[in-house]
Amino acid sequence: MTFSTLGLSPKVLAAVEASGYTTPTPIQAEAIPHVLSRRDVLGIAQTGTGKTASFTLPMITLLEQGRARARMPRTLILEPTRELAAQVEENFNKYGQNHKLNVALLIGGVSFGDQEKKLDRGVDVLIATPGRLLDHCERGKLLMTGVEILVIDEADRMLDMGFIPDIERIAKLIPFTRQTLFFSATMPSEIQRLADTFLSNPVRIEVAKPATTAKTVTQRFVHTGRESFDKRETLRELIRGAVDLKNAIIFCNRKRDVAILARSLEKHGFSVGALHGDMDQRARMATLDAFKNNRLTLLVASDVAARGLDIPDVSHVFNYDIPTHADDYVHRIGRTGRAGRSGAAFTLVAPSDQKYLAAIEKLTGDGVEWIGEPATADDSAPAARRGRGSKGDETSRGGERKPRAPRSGRKPEKVADEAAESAPVAAEPVEAEVRQPKAEPAPRRQQDAPRRDRDRPARQDRRDRNEPDDKVIGLGDHVPQFLLRPVRIPSSSSS
Ligand code: AMP
């Protein structure tokens, strides 16, 4: 099968050829002819299957007829995150290189003024996150009545992020006669209900979901102590010992640890960037760009910031924290070993991580291979203080030579080094910023945010930054001063 049999226009085919792709992926082969014949499509596929081109290529072909009018976009693509929206824009730039398409990106963290200027010039393709799109509609700068094609991408992620009411509002603004393309990696009942409402007699296309982790990825687990300086040391040893490390993503469970870990690695001389939802949009894009273009070797990231990002060719993944959802493990290690390449994934396991480890084993069905000795639940001693594992120097099954196992004893100067390391990291501004992350205003508030934004609850702001609600237990990190005051206990009265 080649692209030329799918009905795409010569200009689009030339752009596909220039990009080096010769064979359509299954979702492209199935979806493209239906999109071109103006059918609604329900695509059940996840990122990595080539689904983006399955709608961008036929859309560009269809857009060759007609032209855009001011403030009336001809097509609309809804994405859950700013990064995914930017990736779709890149797709249009790549495959639309032989066209004069006006593509506009409406995402949070970018000024309204520039976006409005673009809308005024007339837009063929509007790519947006739901919140920002509604903000523009409320400002009266956008008319949705000219939209011929609506794409709802990553619908299940939209559901996770609480965007479904926004999507329903947006869909009501678009003519019923539109063509709708709806993509989701999974089809829970709520998404099915949405698909039933939005789609008219759709073609259903389902492409295989990688049920387990790719066999091209060598997976290893390593026991570590529970303290963060233990974990940081274990991680550094893994990185230094990794064979053929070209670049790596290091995952943390909490965004505050992303900043701390990146600082620490930088101090230890690594080329490293951080990606988390509290960074402004410009900084996120700059970091991502530096990583994609090999100007940074390591990228420390949270799940939400990194999910769905198309970063081809990552040689290593490190789970600094074991993911608390086994699904996230599959997503994370899926960042490496793509397109048949080999990759390696290392997961640090602290003594209290047993239940998460069990869930990963159950989901992937793979046995866990350890570097050094396995972690046990009652094991409270940090790995670096314990004995070297029995298999520490072996070569692994996947050909990846195992990095050095954590050392058997701590040298006194190392302990001092760690104390020095952990102290400044904890005391540096990053920690202060971490303690009160909400004190720093979100980027969209610094700019010309509309009233709707100012009135929004904090939960909505977190959603705009694509971060889940932080689960704060009790008082979290903050202990009010009055609770720290000594309590005077009155002498017992004789009764
Ligand atoms: P997506 O699922 O859209 O995120 O695409 C995943 C990756 O596959 C991206 O890096 C695309 O550039 C790449 N890709 C898309 N279509 C093809 C194709 N026909 N052949 C090879 N790679 C492709």
Coordinates of C-alpha atoms and ligand atoms in Angstrom, one line a residue:
M1 CA 0.0 0.0 0.0
T2 CA 1.2 3.5 -0.8
F3 CA -0.1 7.0 -0.1
S4 CA -0.9 7.6 -3.8
T5 CA -3.8 5.1 -3.7
L6 CA -5.7 7.0 -0.9
G7 CA -7.1 9.9 -3.0
L8 CA -4.8 12.6 -1.5
S9 CA -4.0 15.6 -3.8
P10 CA -0.7 15.8 -5.7
K11 CA 0.5 18.7 -3.6
V12 CA -0.1 16.7 -0.4
L13 CA 1.5 13.6 -1.8
A14 CA 4.6 15.7 -2.7
A15 CA 4.8 16.9 0.9
V16 CA 4.4 13.4 2.3
E17 CA 7.1 12.2 0.0
A18 CA 9.4 15.0 1.1
S19 CA 8.8 14.0 4.7
G20 CA 10.2 10.5 3.9
Y21 CA 7.1 8.4 4.6
T22 CA 6.3 5.8 2.0
T23 CA 3.7 3.5 3.6
P24 CA 0.6 4.7 5.3
T25 CA 0.1 3.3 8.9
P26 CA -3.1 1.2 9.4
I27 CA -5.1 4.2 10.7
Q28 CA -4.0 6.4 7.8
A29 CA -4.8 3.7 5.2
E30 CA -8.3 3.2 6.7
A31 CA -9.3 6.8 7.7
I32 CA -8.0 8.9 4.8
P33 CA -10.3 7.7 2.1
H34 CA -13.3 8.1 4.4
V35 CA -12.3 11.6 5.5
L36 CA -11.9 12.6 1.8
S37 CA -15.4 11.3 1.0
R38 CA -16.7 13.5 3.9
R39 CA -17.8 10.8 6.2
D40 CA -17.7 11.2 10.0
V41 CA -14.9 9.0 11.6
L42 CA -14.6 7.5 15.0
G43 CA -10.9 6.5 15.3
I44 CA -9.9 4.4 18.3
A45 CA -6.2 4.9 18.3
Q46 CA -3.5 6.3 20.5
T47 CA -0.5 8.5 19.8
G48 CA 2.3 6.7 18.0
T49 CA -0.1 5.1 15.5
G50 CA 0.2 7.9 13.0
K51 CA -3.3 9.2 13.8
T52 CA -2.4 12.9 13.4
A53 CA -1.6 12.5 9.7
S54 CA -4.7 10.4 9.3
F55 CA -6.7 13.6 9.7
T56 CA -4.2 16.4 8.7
L57 CA -3.4 14.9 5.2
P58 CA -7.1 14.6 4.0
M59 CA -8.0 17.9 5.7
I60 CA -5.3 19.8 3.7
T61 CA -6.5 18.1 0.5
L62 CA -10.1 19.2 1.2
L63 CA -9.1 22.7 2.1
E64 CA -7.7 23.2 -1.4
Q65 CA -11.2 24.2 -2.4
G66 CA -12.5 27.5 -0.9
R67 CA -10.9 30.2 1.2
A68 CA -11.1 31.6 4.7
R69 CA -13.0 34.6 5.9
A70 CA -12.1 36.9 8.8
R71 CA -12.9 35.5 12.2
M72 CA -14.6 32.5 10.6
P73 CA -12.3 29.4 10.8
R74 CA -13.0 26.7 8.2
T75 CA -11.9 23.8 10.4
L76 CA -11.4 23.3 14.1
I77 CA -9.1 20.8 15.9
L78 CA -9.5 20.5 19.7
E79 CA -6.6 19.2 21.6
P80 CA -6.3 18.6 25.4
T81 CA -2.9 20.1 25.9
R82 CA -0.9 22.9 24.5
E83 CA 2.0 20.6 23.5
L84 CA -0.3 18.4 21.5
A85 CA -1.9 21.4 19.8
A86 CA 1.6 22.6 18.9
Q87 CA 2.5 19.2 17.5
V88 CA -0.6 19.2 15.3
E89 CA 0.4 22.7 14.1
E90 CA 3.8 21.2 13.2
N91 CA 2.0 18.5 11.2
F92 CA 0.2 21.2 9.2
N93 CA 3.4 23.1 8.5
K94 CA 5.1 19.9 7.3
Y95 CA 2.4 18.5 5.1
G96 CA 1.0 21.9 4.1
Q97 CA 4.4 23.1 2.8
N98 CA 3.0 23.3 -0.8
H99 CA -0.1 25.2 0.3
K100 CA -0.8 28.7 1.5
L101 CA -2.8 27.7 4.6
N102 CA -3.5 30.0 7.4
V103 CA -3.1 28.0 10.6
A104 CA -3.8 29.5 14.0
L105 CA -3.0 28.1 17.4
L106 CA -5.2 29.2 20.3
I107 CA -3.6 27.9 23.5
G108 CA -3.2 29.3 27.0
G109 CA -0.1 31.2 28.0
V110 CA 0.1 33.1 24.7
S111 CA -1.2 36.7 24.4
F112 CA -4.8 37.2 23.2
G113 CA -3.7 40.1 21.0
D114 CA -1.5 38.2 18.7
Q115 CA -4.0 35.4 18.4
E116 CA -6.8 37.8 17.5
K117 CA -4.7 39.4 14.8
K118 CA -4.3 36.0 13.2
L119 CA -8.1 35.3 13.5
D120 CA -8.8 38.6 11.8
R121 CA -6.8 37.6 8.7
G122 CA -9.0 34.5 8.2
V123 CA -8.0 31.0 9.3
D124 CA -8.2 27.7 7.4
V125 CA -7.2 25.6 10.3
L126 CA -7.8 26.5 13.9
I127 CA -6.1 24.3 16.5
A128 CA -7.1 25.0 20.1
T129 CA -7.4 23.9 23.6
P130 CA -11.0 24.1 24.8
G131 CA -10.6 26.8 27.5
R132 CA -8.8 29.3 25.3
L133 CA -11.2 28.8 22.4
L134 CA -14.2 29.6 24.6
D135 CA -12.4 32.6 26.0
H136 CA -12.0 33.9 22.4
C137 CA -15.7 33.1 21.6
E138 CA -16.8 35.0 24.7
R139 CA -14.8 38.0 23.6
G140 CA -16.8 38.0 20.4
K141 CA -13.7 37.6 18.3
L142 CA -14.6 34.2 16.8
L143 CA -17.5 32.9 14.8
M144 CA -17.8 29.2 14.6
T145 CA -20.6 29.1 12.0
G146 CA -18.1 28.6 9.1
V147 CA -16.5 25.4 10.5
E148 CA -16.8 22.6 8.0
I149 CA -14.7 20.0 9.8
L150 CA -14.4 19.5 13.5
V151 CA -11.7 17.2 14.9
I152 CA -11.9 16.1 18.6
D153 CA -8.6 14.5 19.4
E154 CA -7.6 12.5 22.5
A155 CA -11.2 12.5 23.7
D156 CA -10.5 10.2 26.7
R157 CA -7.8 12.6 27.9
M158 CA -10.2 15.5 27.5
L159 CA -12.5 13.5 29.8
D160 CA -9.7 12.9 32.4
M161 CA -9.0 16.6 32.4
G162 CA -12.6 17.7 32.9
F163 CA -12.9 19.3 29.4
I164 CA -16.1 17.5 28.3
P165 CA -18.6 20.3 29.3
D166 CA -16.4 22.8 27.4
I167 CA -16.4 20.5 24.3
E168 CA -20.1 20.2 24.5
R169 CA -20.5 23.9 24.6
I170 CA -18.1 24.3 21.6
A171 CA -19.9 21.7 19.6
K172 CA -23.2 23.6 20.0
L173 CA -21.6 26.6 18.3
I174 CA -20.7 24.7 15.2
P175 CA -23.2 23.9 12.4
F176 CA -24.8 20.5 12.5
T177 CA -23.9 20.0 8.9
R178 CA -20.2 19.8 9.7
Q179 CA -18.0 16.7 9.3
T180 CA -16.7 15.4 12.6
L181 CA -13.6 13.3 13.2
F182 CA -13.4 11.9 16.7
F183 CA -10.3 10.2 18.1
S184 CA -9.8 8.4 21.4
A185 CA -7.4 5.8 22.7
T186 CA -10.1 4.2 24.8
M187 CA -13.8 4.2 24.7
P188 CA -15.3 4.4 28.2
S189 CA -19.1 4.8 28.3
E190 CA -18.9 8.5 28.7
I191 CA -16.8 8.9 25.6
Q192 CA -19.1 6.5 23.7
R193 CA -22.1 8.7 24.7
L194 CA -20.2 11.8 23.4
A195 CA -19.3 10.0 20.2
D196 CA -23.0 9.0 19.7
T197 CA -24.0 12.7 20.2
F198 CA -21.4 14.3 18.0
L199 CA -21.0 11.8 15.1
S200 CA -23.5 11.1 12.3
N201 CA -23.3 7.6 10.9
P202 CA -19.5 7.4 11.5
V203 CA -17.1 4.9 10.1
R204 CA -15.5 3.2 13.1
I205 CA -11.8 2.5 12.8
E206 CA -9.9 0.7 15.5
V207 CA -6.2 0.1 15.4
A208 CA -4.4 -2.2 17.8
K209 CA -3.5 -0.8 21.1
P210 CA -0.1 -2.0 22.3
A211 CA -1.4 -4.2 25.1
T212 CA 1.9 -4.6 26.7
T213 CA 5.2 -2.9 26.7
A214 CA 7.2 -3.0 23.6
K215 CA 9.5 -6.0 23.3
T216 CA 12.2 -3.7 22.0
V217 CA 12.6 -2.0 25.4
T218 CA 14.9 -3.6 28.0
Q219 CA 13.3 -3.0 31.3
R220 CA 15.2 -3.1 34.6
F221 CA 14.2 -2.3 38.2
V222 CA 16.6 -1.1 40.8
H223 CA 16.1 -1.0 44.5
T224 CA 16.8 2.4 46.2
G225 CA 16.4 4.0 49.6
R226 CA 13.4 6.0 50.4
E227 CA 15.2 9.3 50.9
S228 CA 15.5 11.7 48.0
F229 CA 19.3 11.9 48.2
D230 CA 19.5 8.1 48.0
K231 CA 17.2 8.2 45.0
R232 CA 19.2 10.9 43.3
E233 CA 22.5 9.0 43.9
T234 CA 21.0 5.8 42.5
L235 CA 19.7 7.7 39.5
R236 CA 23.1 9.3 38.8
E237 CA 24.8 5.9 38.9
L238 CA 22.2 4.5 36.5
I239 CA 22.7 7.3 34.1
R240 CA 26.5 7.2 34.3
G241 CA 26.5 3.4 33.8
A242 CA 23.9 3.3 31.0
V243 CA 25.2 2.0 27.7
D244 CA 24.7 4.0 24.5
L245 CA 22.7 6.7 26.3
K246 CA 21.9 9.2 23.6
N247 CA 19.2 11.0 25.5
A248 CA 16.7 10.2 28.2
I249 CA 13.5 11.2 29.8
I250 CA 13.4 11.0 33.6
F251 CA 9.9 10.8 35.1
C252 CA 8.9 12.1 38.5
N253 CA 5.4 11.7 40.0
R254 CA 5.2 15.2 41.4
K255 CA 5.9 18.4 39.6
R256 CA 7.8 19.9 42.6
D257 CA 10.3 17.0 42.3
V258 CA 10.8 17.7 38.6
A259 CA 12.4 21.1 39.5
I260 CA 14.4 19.8 42.4
L261 CA 15.8 16.8 40.5
A262 CA 16.7 18.9 37.4
R263 CA 18.6 21.4 39.6
S264 CA 20.4 18.6 41.3
L265 CA 21.4 16.9 38.0
E266 CA 22.6 20.2 36.6
K267 CA 24.8 20.7 39.6
H268 CA 26.3 17.3 39.0
G269 CA 27.3 18.3 35.5
F270 CA 24.5 16.8 33.4
S271 CA 22.9 18.5 30.5
V272 CA 19.4 18.6 31.7
G273 CA 16.0 20.5 31.2
A274 CA 12.8 20.3 33.1
L275 CA 9.2 20.0 31.9
H276 CA 6.3 20.6 34.3
G277 CA 3.0 22.3 34.2
D278 CA 3.9 25.3 36.3
M279 CA 6.4 26.6 33.7
D280 CA 5.1 29.2 31.3
Q281 CA 4.4 28.1 27.7
R282 CA 7.4 29.7 26.2
A283 CA 9.8 28.0 28.6
R284 CA 8.1 24.6 28.0
M285 CA 8.4 24.9 24.3
A286 CA 12.0 26.1 24.5
T287 CA 13.0 23.2 26.7
L288 CA 11.2 20.7 24.5
D289 CA 12.8 22.2 21.4
A290 CA 16.3 22.0 23.0
F291 CA 15.7 18.3 23.9
K292 CA 14.4 17.4 20.5
N293 CA 17.4 19.0 18.9
N294 CA 19.9 17.3 21.1
R295 CA 21.0 20.5 22.9
L296 CA 19.8 18.8 26.1
T297 CA 20.6 15.2 26.9
L298 CA 18.2 14.7 29.8
L299 CA 14.6 15.8 30.3
V300 CA 13.1 15.6 33.7
A301 CA 9.3 15.6 33.3
S302 CA 6.0 14.9 35.0
D303 CA 3.5 12.5 33.4
V304 CA 1.0 15.2 32.5
A305 CA 3.6 17.4 30.9
A306 CA 5.2 14.6 28.9
R307 CA 2.2 12.5 27.9
G308 CA 1.5 12.3 24.2
L309 CA 4.6 14.2 23.3
D310 CA 6.1 13.1 20.0
I311 CA 9.8 12.8 20.8
P312 CA 11.2 10.2 18.4
D313 CA 14.3 8.4 19.2
V314 CA 14.7 8.5 23.0
S315 CA 17.3 6.0 24.0
H316 CA 16.5 5.7 27.7
V317 CA 13.7 6.3 30.2
F318 CA 14.3 6.5 33.9
N319 CA 11.5 6.3 36.4
Y320 CA 12.9 8.3 39.3
D321 CA 9.5 7.6 41.0
I322 CA 7.7 4.4 40.2
P323 CA 4.4 5.4 38.7
T324 CA 1.4 5.0 40.9
H325 CA -0.8 4.0 38.0
A326 CA 0.4 1.0 36.0
D327 CA -0.9 2.5 32.8
D328 CA 1.5 5.4 33.2
Y329 CA 4.3 2.9 33.3
V330 CA 3.4 1.6 29.9
H331 CA 3.1 5.2 28.6
R332 CA 6.4 6.2 30.1
I333 CA 8.5 3.4 28.8
G334 CA 6.7 3.7 25.4
R335 CA 8.7 6.9 25.0
T336 CA 11.6 4.7 24.1
G337 CA 12.0 1.7 21.8
R338 CA 9.7 3.4 19.2
A339 CA 9.4 2.3 15.6
G340 CA 11.3 -0.9 16.2
R341 CA 14.4 0.7 17.7
S342 CA 15.8 -0.7 20.9
G343 CA 15.5 1.3 24.1
A344 CA 16.0 0.9 27.8
A345 CA 13.9 1.7 30.8
F346 CA 15.1 1.8 34.4
T347 CA 12.7 2.1 37.4
L348 CA 13.8 3.1 40.9
V349 CA 11.9 1.1 43.5
A350 CA 11.8 2.4 47.1
P351 CA 10.8 0.1 50.0
S352 CA 7.3 1.5 50.1
D353 CA 6.7 1.0 46.4
Q354 CA 5.8 -2.7 46.5
K355 CA 2.1 -2.4 45.6
Y356 CA 2.8 -0.2 42.6
L357 CA 5.4 -2.7 41.4
A358 CA 2.9 -5.5 41.8
A359 CA 0.4 -3.6 39.7
I360 CA 3.0 -3.0 36.9
E361 CA 3.9 -6.7 36.9
K362 CA 0.2 -7.6 36.7
L363 CA -0.5 -5.2 33.8
T364 CA 2.5 -5.9 31.7
G365 CA 2.6 -9.6 32.4
D366 CA 6.4 -9.3 32.3
G367 CA 8.5 -10.6 35.1
V368 CA 10.6 -8.0 36.9
E369 CA 14.3 -8.1 36.3
W370 CA 16.4 -6.4 39.0
I371 CA 19.7 -4.8 38.9
G372 CA 21.2 -5.9 42.2
E373 CA 18.9 -7.4 44.8
P374 CA 15.2 -6.9 44.7
A375 CA 13.4 -4.5 47.0
T376 CA 11.3 -5.9 49.8
A377 CA 8.5 -4.2 51.7
D378 CA 10.1 -4.3 55.1
D379 CA 13.4 -3.1 53.8
S380 CA 14.1 0.3 55.2
A381 CA 17.8 0.6 54.6
P382 CA 18.7 2.8 51.6
A383 CA 20.1 0.9 48.7
A384 CA 23.4 2.7 48.8
R385 CA 24.1 1.5 52.3
R386 CA 23.3 -2.1 51.4
G387 CA 25.2 -4.9 49.7
R388 CA 25.7 -5.1 46.0
G389 CA 23.2 -7.3 44.3
S390 CA 24.0 -10.7 43.1
K391 CA 23.5 -9.9 39.4
G392 CA 25.0 -6.4 39.5
D393 CA 27.6 -6.9 36.8
E394 CA 25.7 -9.2 34.5
T395 CA 24.8 -8.4 31.0
S396 CA 21.1 -8.2 30.6
R397 CA 18.9 -10.2 28.2
G398 CA 18.4 -7.3 25.9
G399 CA 22.1 -6.7 25.3
E400 CA 22.1 -3.6 27.5
R401 CA 25.0 -4.0 30.0
K402 CA 23.6 -3.4 33.4
P403 CA 24.8 -0.2 35.1
R404 CA 26.8 -0.5 38.3
A405 CA 24.6 -1.6 41.2
P406 CA 24.3 0.9 44.1
R407 CA 27.5 0.8 46.1
S408 CA 27.9 -1.5 49.1
G409 CA 29.1 1.1 51.5
R410 CA 29.1 4.8 51.7
K411 CA 32.3 6.7 51.8
P412 CA 32.4 9.4 54.4
E413 CA 33.1 12.1 51.9
K414 CA 30.1 11.0 49.9
V415 CA 27.8 11.4 52.9
A416 CA 29.1 14.9 53.2
D417 CA 28.6 15.5 49.5
E418 CA 25.1 14.4 49.8
A419 CA 24.4 16.5 52.8
A420 CA 25.8 19.5 50.8
E421 CA 23.7 18.5 47.8
S422 CA 20.4 18.1 49.5
A423 CA 20.7 21.2 51.7
P424 CA 21.1 23.8 48.9
V425 CA 18.6 22.1 46.7
A426 CA 16.1 22.3 49.5
A427 CA 17.0 25.8 50.5
E428 CA 17.2 27.2 46.9
P429 CA 14.5 29.4 45.5
V430 CA 13.1 26.4 43.7
E431 CA 12.0 24.9 47.0
A432 CA 10.4 28.1 48.0
E433 CA 8.6 28.2 44.7
V434 CA 7.6 24.6 45.3
R435 CA 6.2 25.2 48.7
Q436 CA 3.9 27.8 47.4
P437 CA 3.4 27.0 43.8
K438 CA 0.2 29.0 43.5
A439 CA 1.9 32.2 44.7
E440 CA 3.3 32.7 41.2
P441 CA 0.5 33.8 38.9
A442 CA -0.2 31.6 35.9
P443 CA 1.0 33.1 32.7
R444 CA -2.4 33.7 31.2
R445 CA -3.2 36.0 34.2
Q446 CA -0.2 38.1 33.6
Q447 CA -1.5 38.9 30.2
D448 CA -4.8 40.2 29.0
A449 CA -6.9 37.5 30.6
P450 CA -10.6 38.0 30.2
R451 CA -13.0 38.3 33.2
R452 CA -14.0 34.7 32.8
D453 CA -10.4 33.7 33.7
R454 CA -10.2 35.9 36.8
D455 CA -13.4 34.4 38.1
R456 CA -12.3 30.9 37.5
P457 CA -11.7 28.6 40.5
A458 CA -8.1 27.5 41.1
R459 CA -9.1 24.0 39.9
Q460 CA -9.8 25.4 36.4
D461 CA -6.4 27.1 36.4
R462 CA -4.7 23.8 37.1
R463 CA -6.6 22.3 34.3
D464 CA -5.5 25.0 31.9
R465 CA -1.9 24.2 32.9
N466 CA -2.7 20.5 32.3
E467 CA -1.9 19.5 35.8
P468 CA -4.0 17.2 37.9
D469 CA -5.3 18.5 41.2
D470 CA -2.6 18.1 43.8
K471 CA -3.7 15.7 46.4
V472 CA -2.8 17.5 49.7
I473 CA -3.0 15.3 52.7
G474 CA -3.8 17.2 55.9
L475 CA -2.0 20.5 55.9
G476 CA 0.4 19.4 53.2
D477 CA 3.8 21.0 53.5
H478 CA 2.4 24.0 55.4
V479 CA 2.1 23.9 59.1
P480 CA 0.6 27.1 60.5
Q481 CA 2.7 28.8 63.1
F482 CA 0.1 28.5 65.9
L483 CA 0.4 24.8 65.7
L484 CA 4.2 25.0 66.3
R485 CA 3.9 27.0 69.5
P486 CA 4.6 25.1 72.7
V487 CA 1.5 24.1 74.5
R488 CA 1.2 24.9 78.1
I489 CA -0.4 22.1 80.0
P490 CA -2.3 23.3 83.1
S491 CA -1.4 21.5 86.3
S492 CA -4.2 19.1 87.1
S493 CA -6.7 20.5 89.4
S494 CA -7.5 18.6 92.5
S495 CA -11.1 17.7 92.4
Ligands
AMP1 P1 1.1 10.2 15.8 O1 0.4 8.9 16.2 O2 0.3 11.0 14.9 O3 1.5 11.0 17.1 O4 2.5 9.9 15.0 C1 3.5 9.2 15.6 C2 4.8 9.3 14.8 O5 4.7 8.5 13.6 C3 5.2 10.7 14.4 O6 6.6 10.9 14.7 C4 4.9 10.7 12.9 O7 5.8 11.6 12.3 C5 5.2 9.3 12.5 N1 4.5 8.9 11.3 C6 3.3 9.3 10.9 N2 2.9 8.7 9.8 C7 3.9 7.9 9.5 C8 4.1 6.9 8.4 N3 3.2 6.7 7.4 N4 5.2 6.2 8.4 C9 6.1 6.4 9.4 N5 6.0 7.2 10.4 C10 4.9 8.0 10.4

